[in-house]
Every structure is written in structure tokens, then in C-alpha cells.
Amino acid sequence: MVTHVLDSMNEVITNNYDTNHKAVDIVANDNSEANIIALESGTATTVVDNVKGPNHKSKGLATYGNYVKIKQNNGKTALYAHMKHGSVKVKKGEYVEKGTIIGTIGETGNAYGKHLHLEIHNQNNVKENPTITLNEPAPSSQKPEKNYINPTYNNSKTTTTTNKSVSKNNQKSEFLSAYNYHYGSIVDALKSINIDSSYNYRKKLAKVNNIKNYHGSYSQNIHLLKLLKEGRLKKA
Ligand SMILES: [Zn+2]
């Protein structure tokens, strides 16, 4: 069964779950301010909608910016973070049906770029892997419109990659792409398509892609990675 978390149904994962990031980050494939919908029915237990924009010095709960927590009927809690100021559609204590729009993708709290930060807390308040399986487009296709979220709690590493065809595609294009890479590292993403991942080459890539003064910062690397995942990273 397929369940979406954006009503535009064009989810792309930009940052996966790992020990340093117990959540998944999601954008719409056209980077639009898509509406976020409830993954499962439940009761809104926390609603914050007074944060105006990004704050990279924020600590604790403030890092979420505007966020909604829903205690789901299945006993788990979903947390939807970084929503756009003024976009939140639910009230504290309100019962929210699965699929209801709860707000809009934004960049509030400690966010770099507009995205949804999604956490799933289990009954013991442990942050689980909200493993989301994307049905990636074939590397030759530039339109990742078949992406969907399948909230099965399987290990996402079972996703197979087609590196050979990706590299082949990369040879004739002026852009590099890594549509099948689902994790958060530009170095690993470049390795996965057999491209030089050294600092010096990344610096060249940054230059031709208009990322100024590259020094390997988190936000610069995320920027490179985003372009690469979208097939828009110019070769250097
Ligand atoms: Zn996140």
C-alpha cells in the first residue's frame, strides 16, 4: 500500500535516517511549497506556528521551527517539522484524519532550504527509522514523477541501484545525476556513480555550479548533493 506525506505526491528524500539524523528530510520534486498531509490518523498533541524563518543557532525544540506532532492511532507519534510560518492548519487537541493537509513545506528553525523533516517516535518514544521507499525513475528519465512513499518499516538498503546505466547516462550528458542515491553524503553519492569525490574535484564542481567560496561546509555539500540527485549538477 502506498501512502504519501505530500498531497502533490511527488516526494523526494534529500536526507535519510542515520544515527546523527533520526528522521527523513523530504522535498517535492519540483521544490514547490507542497502541502503536507497526515501519514496516519490521530490527535495533534503539539502545534507550533509562530516561527518566522530559519534560525541556524536554535537549540532543542526550536530547531524544528513550526511543527506538528500527531499521536497516531497505531500508538506511534509523527512529528512534521520546519513548516512555513502561518501555514499550519490543525489545532492542538484536534483529531486529524489520515491524508488531511496539516501545513506547508517551509524553512523554519534549523533548516537549510525548504523541506519537511519527518520523525516517527515509537510507543517508547524512541525515534524509529520512518523508512520510506522511493520508486525512483529510470536514470534516462528526467521526470521523477513516479516517486512515492511506502511507509513499510523495512530496511531501505534493500533498494537496488543501477549504477552502470547511471554512469552511462552521465557520459553523454553535461550534467551528473545520481537518482538512485538516497543518503546524505555528497562524497558517497559521487562514488556511487564512479565520479571523483575528492575535495579538489568537489571544489571545481562547486565553481561551475555557482557555489561560491567552496570550503566543504554542510550547506555547500547539501547544495551539491541536491543538484546531483536532481540530475542538475554541471560537470566540471
Ligand atoms: Zn531533518
CSV table of C-alpha atoms and ligand atoms in Angstrom, one decimal:
chain,number,residue,atom,x,y,z
A,1,MET,CA,0.0,0.0,0.0
A,2,VAL,CA,1.2,3.5,-0.9
A,3,THR,CA,1.0,6.4,1.5
A,4,HIS,CA,2.0,9.9,0.7
A,5,VAL,CA,3.1,12.7,3.0
A,6,LEU,CA,2.8,15.5,0.4
A,7,ASP,CA,-0.6,16.0,-1.3
A,8,SER,CA,1.3,16.6,-4.5
A,9,MET,CA,2.5,13.0,-4.3
A,10,ASN,CA,6.0,13.9,-5.7
A,11,GLU,CA,8.1,13.2,-2.6
A,12,VAL,CA,11.9,13.1,-2.9
A,13,ILE,CA,14.2,12.2,0.0
A,14,THR,CA,17.1,14.5,0.4
A,15,ASN,CA,18.5,13.2,3.7
A,16,ASN,CA,18.0,9.8,5.1
A,17,TYR,CA,17.7,8.3,8.6
A,18,ASP,CA,21.0,7.7,10.4
A,19,THR,CA,22.4,7.8,13.9
A,20,ASN,CA,23.0,11.6,13.6
A,21,HIS,CA,19.7,12.3,11.9
A,22,LYS,CA,16.9,10.1,13.2
A,23,ALA,CA,14.4,11.3,10.7
A,24,VAL,CA,14.0,11.7,6.9
A,25,ASP,CA,14.0,15.0,5.0
A,26,ILE,CA,11.6,15.3,2.2
A,27,VAL,CA,11.1,17.8,-0.6
A,28,ALA,CA,8.7,18.0,-3.6
A,29,ASN,CA,10.5,17.0,-6.8
A,30,ASP,CA,9.8,20.5,-8.2
A,31,ASN,CA,10.9,22.0,-4.9
A,32,SER,CA,7.5,23.7,-4.5
A,33,GLU,CA,5.9,24.6,-1.2
A,34,ALA,CA,3.8,21.5,-1.2
A,35,ASN,CA,1.2,20.8,1.3
A,36,ILE,CA,2.0,18.2,4.0
A,37,ILE,CA,-0.7,15.6,4.8
A,38,ALA,CA,-1.0,13.4,7.9
A,39,LEU,CA,0.5,9.9,7.3
A,40,GLU,CA,-1.9,8.3,9.8
A,41,SER,CA,-5.0,9.4,11.7
A,42,GLY,CA,-4.5,10.6,15.3
A,43,THR,CA,-4.6,13.6,17.7
A,44,ALA,CA,-2.5,16.7,17.3
A,45,THR,CA,-0.6,16.9,20.7
A,46,THR,CA,1.8,19.8,19.8
A,47,VAL,CA,1.2,22.6,17.3
A,48,VAL,CA,3.8,25.4,16.8
A,49,ASP,CA,3.2,28.0,14.1
A,50,ASN,CA,4.8,31.2,15.4
A,51,VAL,CA,8.3,30.8,13.9
A,52,LYS,CA,9.0,33.3,11.1
A,53,GLY,CA,12.0,31.8,9.4
A,54,PRO,CA,15.3,29.8,9.7
A,55,ASN,CA,17.4,30.1,12.8
A,56,HIS,CA,20.6,28.1,12.5
A,57,LYS,CA,21.6,28.9,16.1
A,58,SER,CA,18.4,27.4,17.5
A,59,LYS,CA,18.6,24.7,20.2
A,60,GLY,CA,16.3,21.9,21.3
A,61,LEU,CA,12.6,22.0,20.2
A,62,ALA,CA,13.3,25.4,18.5
A,63,THR,CA,15.3,23.6,15.8
A,64,TYR,CA,12.0,22.2,14.5
A,65,GLY,CA,10.7,25.7,13.7
A,66,ASN,CA,6.9,25.4,13.1
A,67,TYR,CA,5.9,21.8,13.8
A,68,VAL,CA,3.0,19.5,14.4
A,69,LYS,CA,3.1,16.3,16.5
A,70,ILE,CA,0.4,13.8,15.9
A,71,LYS,CA,-0.2,10.9,18.3
A,72,GLN,CA,-1.4,8.3,15.9
A,73,ASN,CA,-4.0,5.6,16.5
A,74,ASN,CA,-1.3,3.0,15.9
A,75,GLY,CA,0.5,4.2,19.1
A,76,LYS,CA,3.3,5.9,17.3
A,77,THR,CA,3.8,9.7,17.1
A,78,ALA,CA,4.7,11.5,13.9
A,79,LEU,CA,6.5,14.9,14.0
A,80,TYR,CA,6.4,17.1,11.0
A,81,ALA,CA,8.9,20.0,11.2
A,82,HIS,CA,10.2,23.2,9.5
A,83,MET,CA,6.7,24.2,8.3
A,84,LYS,CA,6.1,27.6,6.7
A,85,HIS,CA,5.0,30.4,9.0
A,86,GLY,CA,1.2,30.7,9.1
A,87,SER,CA,0.6,27.6,7.1
A,88,VAL,CA,-0.3,25.2,10.0
A,89,LYS,CA,-3.9,24.0,9.6
A,90,VAL,CA,-4.5,22.0,12.7
A,91,LYS,CA,-5.1,22.9,16.4
A,92,LYS,CA,-3.7,21.3,19.5
A,93,GLY,CA,-6.1,18.5,20.6
A,94,GLU,CA,-7.7,18.2,17.2
A,95,TYR,CA,-8.4,14.8,15.7
A,96,VAL,CA,-6.7,14.6,12.3
A,97,GLU,CA,-7.7,12.1,9.7
A,98,LYS,CA,-5.1,10.4,7.6
A,99,GLY,CA,-4.5,12.4,4.4
A,100,THR,CA,-5.6,15.8,5.9
A,101,ILE,CA,-3.5,18.8,5.0
A,102,ILE,CA,-1.7,19.9,8.1
A,103,GLY,CA,0.6,22.6,6.7
A,104,THR,CA,3.0,23.6,4.0
A,105,ILE,CA,6.7,22.8,3.5
A,106,GLY,CA,8.9,25.6,4.8
A,107,GLU,CA,12.3,26.6,6.1
A,108,THR,CA,11.7,27.5,9.8
A,109,GLY,CA,14.0,26.5,12.7
A,110,ASN,CA,17.4,24.9,11.9
A,111,ALA,CA,16.6,24.2,8.3
A,112,TYR,CA,18.8,24.7,5.2
A,113,GLY,CA,16.4,25.0,2.3
A,114,LYS,CA,12.7,24.3,2.3
A,115,HIS,CA,12.0,20.7,3.4
A,116,LEU,CA,9.9,18.5,5.6
A,117,HIS,CA,11.8,16.9,8.5
A,118,LEU,CA,9.7,13.8,9.4
A,119,GLU,CA,10.2,11.8,12.6
A,120,ILE,CA,8.4,8.8,13.9
A,121,HIS,CA,8.6,8.1,17.6
A,122,ASN,CA,7.5,4.6,18.7
A,123,GLN,CA,5.5,3.8,21.9
A,124,ASN,CA,8.7,4.1,24.0
A,125,ASN,CA,9.5,7.5,22.5
A,126,VAL,CA,12.4,6.1,20.5
A,127,LYS,CA,12.9,7.7,17.1
A,128,GLU,CA,12.4,5.0,14.6
A,129,ASN,CA,13.5,4.9,11.0
A,130,PRO,CA,10.5,6.2,9.1
A,131,THR,CA,11.8,4.1,6.3
A,132,ILE,CA,10.4,5.4,3.1
A,133,THR,CA,11.0,3.6,-0.1
A,134,LEU,CA,11.1,5.7,-3.2
A,135,ASN,CA,10.2,4.2,-6.6
A,136,GLU,CA,12.9,6.1,-8.5
A,137,PRO,CA,12.6,6.8,-12.1
A,138,ALA,CA,14.8,5.1,-14.7
A,139,PRO,CA,18.1,7.1,-14.9
A,140,SER,CA,17.3,8.0,-18.5
A,141,SER,CA,14.1,9.7,-17.4
A,142,GLN,CA,14.3,13.3,-16.2
A,143,LYS,CA,10.9,13.2,-14.7
A,144,PRO,CA,10.8,11.6,-11.3
A,145,GLU,CA,7.0,11.7,-11.2
A,146,LYS,CA,6.6,8.1,-10.1
A,147,ASN,CA,8.2,8.7,-6.7
A,148,TYR,CA,6.0,7.6,-3.8
A,149,ILE,CA,6.4,6.9,-0.2
A,150,ASN,CA,5.8,3.4,1.1
A,151,PRO,CA,5.9,3.6,4.9
A,152,THR,CA,6.9,0.0,5.4
A,153,TYR,CA,9.4,-0.4,8.1
A,154,ASN,CA,11.8,-2.4,6.0
A,155,ASN,CA,15.5,-1.8,5.7
A,156,SER,CA,15.8,0.8,3.0
A,157,LYS,CA,19.2,-0.6,1.9
A,158,THR,CA,17.3,-3.3,0.0
A,159,THR,CA,16.8,-0.7,-2.7
A,160,THR,CA,18.8,-1.8,-5.7
A,161,THR,CA,20.8,0.6,-7.7
A,162,THR,CA,21.6,0.7,-11.4
A,163,ASN,CA,25.0,2.4,-11.2
A,164,LYS,CA,26.1,1.1,-14.6
A,165,SER,CA,23.2,2.8,-16.5
A,166,VAL,CA,23.6,5.9,-14.4
A,167,SER,CA,27.3,6.2,-15.4
A,168,LYS,CA,26.5,5.5,-19.0
A,169,ASN,CA,23.9,8.3,-18.9
A,170,ASN,CA,26.5,10.6,-17.2
A,171,GLN,CA,28.9,10.1,-20.1
A,172,LYS,CA,26.8,11.7,-22.7
A,173,SER,CA,25.2,14.4,-20.6
A,174,GLU,CA,26.7,17.7,-19.5
A,175,PHE,CA,25.1,17.1,-16.1
A,176,LEU,CA,25.9,14.5,-13.4
A,177,SER,CA,23.0,12.6,-11.9
A,178,ALA,CA,22.5,10.1,-9.0
A,179,TYR,CA,18.8,9.5,-9.0
A,180,ASN,CA,19.3,6.2,-7.1
A,181,TYR,CA,21.3,7.6,-4.3
A,182,HIS,CA,19.1,8.0,-1.2
A,183,TYR,CA,21.5,9.0,1.5
A,184,GLY,CA,23.0,12.3,2.8
A,185,SER,CA,26.7,12.3,1.6
A,186,ILE,CA,27.9,14.1,-1.5
A,187,VAL,CA,31.2,12.0,-1.3
A,188,ASP,CA,29.3,8.7,-1.2
A,189,ALA,CA,26.9,9.9,-3.9
A,190,LEU,CA,29.8,10.8,-6.3
A,191,LYS,CA,31.4,7.4,-5.5
A,192,SER,CA,28.2,5.6,-6.3
A,193,ILE,CA,28.3,6.9,-9.9
A,194,ASN,CA,32.1,6.4,-10.2
A,195,ILE,CA,33.0,10.1,-10.2
A,196,ASP,CA,36.0,11.7,-8.5
A,197,SER,CA,34.8,12.6,-5.0
A,198,SER,CA,38.0,14.4,-3.8
A,199,TYR,CA,37.8,17.8,-2.2
A,200,ASN,CA,39.6,19.3,-5.2
A,201,TYR,CA,37.1,18.0,-7.7
A,202,ARG,CA,34.2,19.0,-5.5
A,203,LYS,CA,35.7,22.5,-5.4
A,204,LYS,CA,35.7,22.5,-9.2
A,205,LEU,CA,32.1,21.2,-9.3
A,206,ALA,CA,31.1,23.9,-6.8
A,207,LYS,CA,32.7,26.6,-9.0
A,208,VAL,CA,30.9,25.6,-12.2
A,209,ASN,CA,27.6,25.3,-10.4
A,210,ASN,CA,27.9,28.8,-8.9
A,211,ILE,CA,28.5,27.8,-5.3
A,212,LYS,CA,30.9,30.5,-4.2
A,213,ASN,CA,34.0,30.0,-1.9
A,214,TYR,CA,33.6,26.3,-1.5
A,215,HIS,CA,35.2,25.0,1.7
A,216,GLY,CA,33.2,21.8,2.2
A,217,SER,CA,30.6,23.2,4.6
A,218,TYR,CA,27.5,21.2,5.4
A,219,SER,CA,25.2,23.6,3.5
A,220,GLN,CA,27.5,23.7,0.4
A,221,ASN,CA,27.7,19.9,0.3
A,222,ILE,CA,23.9,19.6,0.7
A,223,HIS,CA,23.5,22.0,-2.2
A,224,LEU,CA,25.9,19.9,-4.4
A,225,LEU,CA,24.1,16.8,-3.4
A,226,LYS,CA,20.6,18.2,-4.1
A,227,LEU,CA,21.7,19.2,-7.7
A,228,LEU,CA,23.3,15.8,-8.2
A,229,LYS,CA,20.1,13.9,-7.0
A,230,GLU,CA,18.0,16.0,-9.3
A,231,GLY,CA,20.4,15.5,-12.3
A,232,ARG,CA,21.2,19.2,-12.5
A,233,LEU,CA,24.9,19.1,-11.3
A,234,LYS,CA,27.0,20.5,-14.1
A,235,LYS,CA,30.2,18.6,-14.9
A,236,ALA,CA,33.5,20.3,-14.1
B,1,ZN,ZN,15.9,16.6,9.0
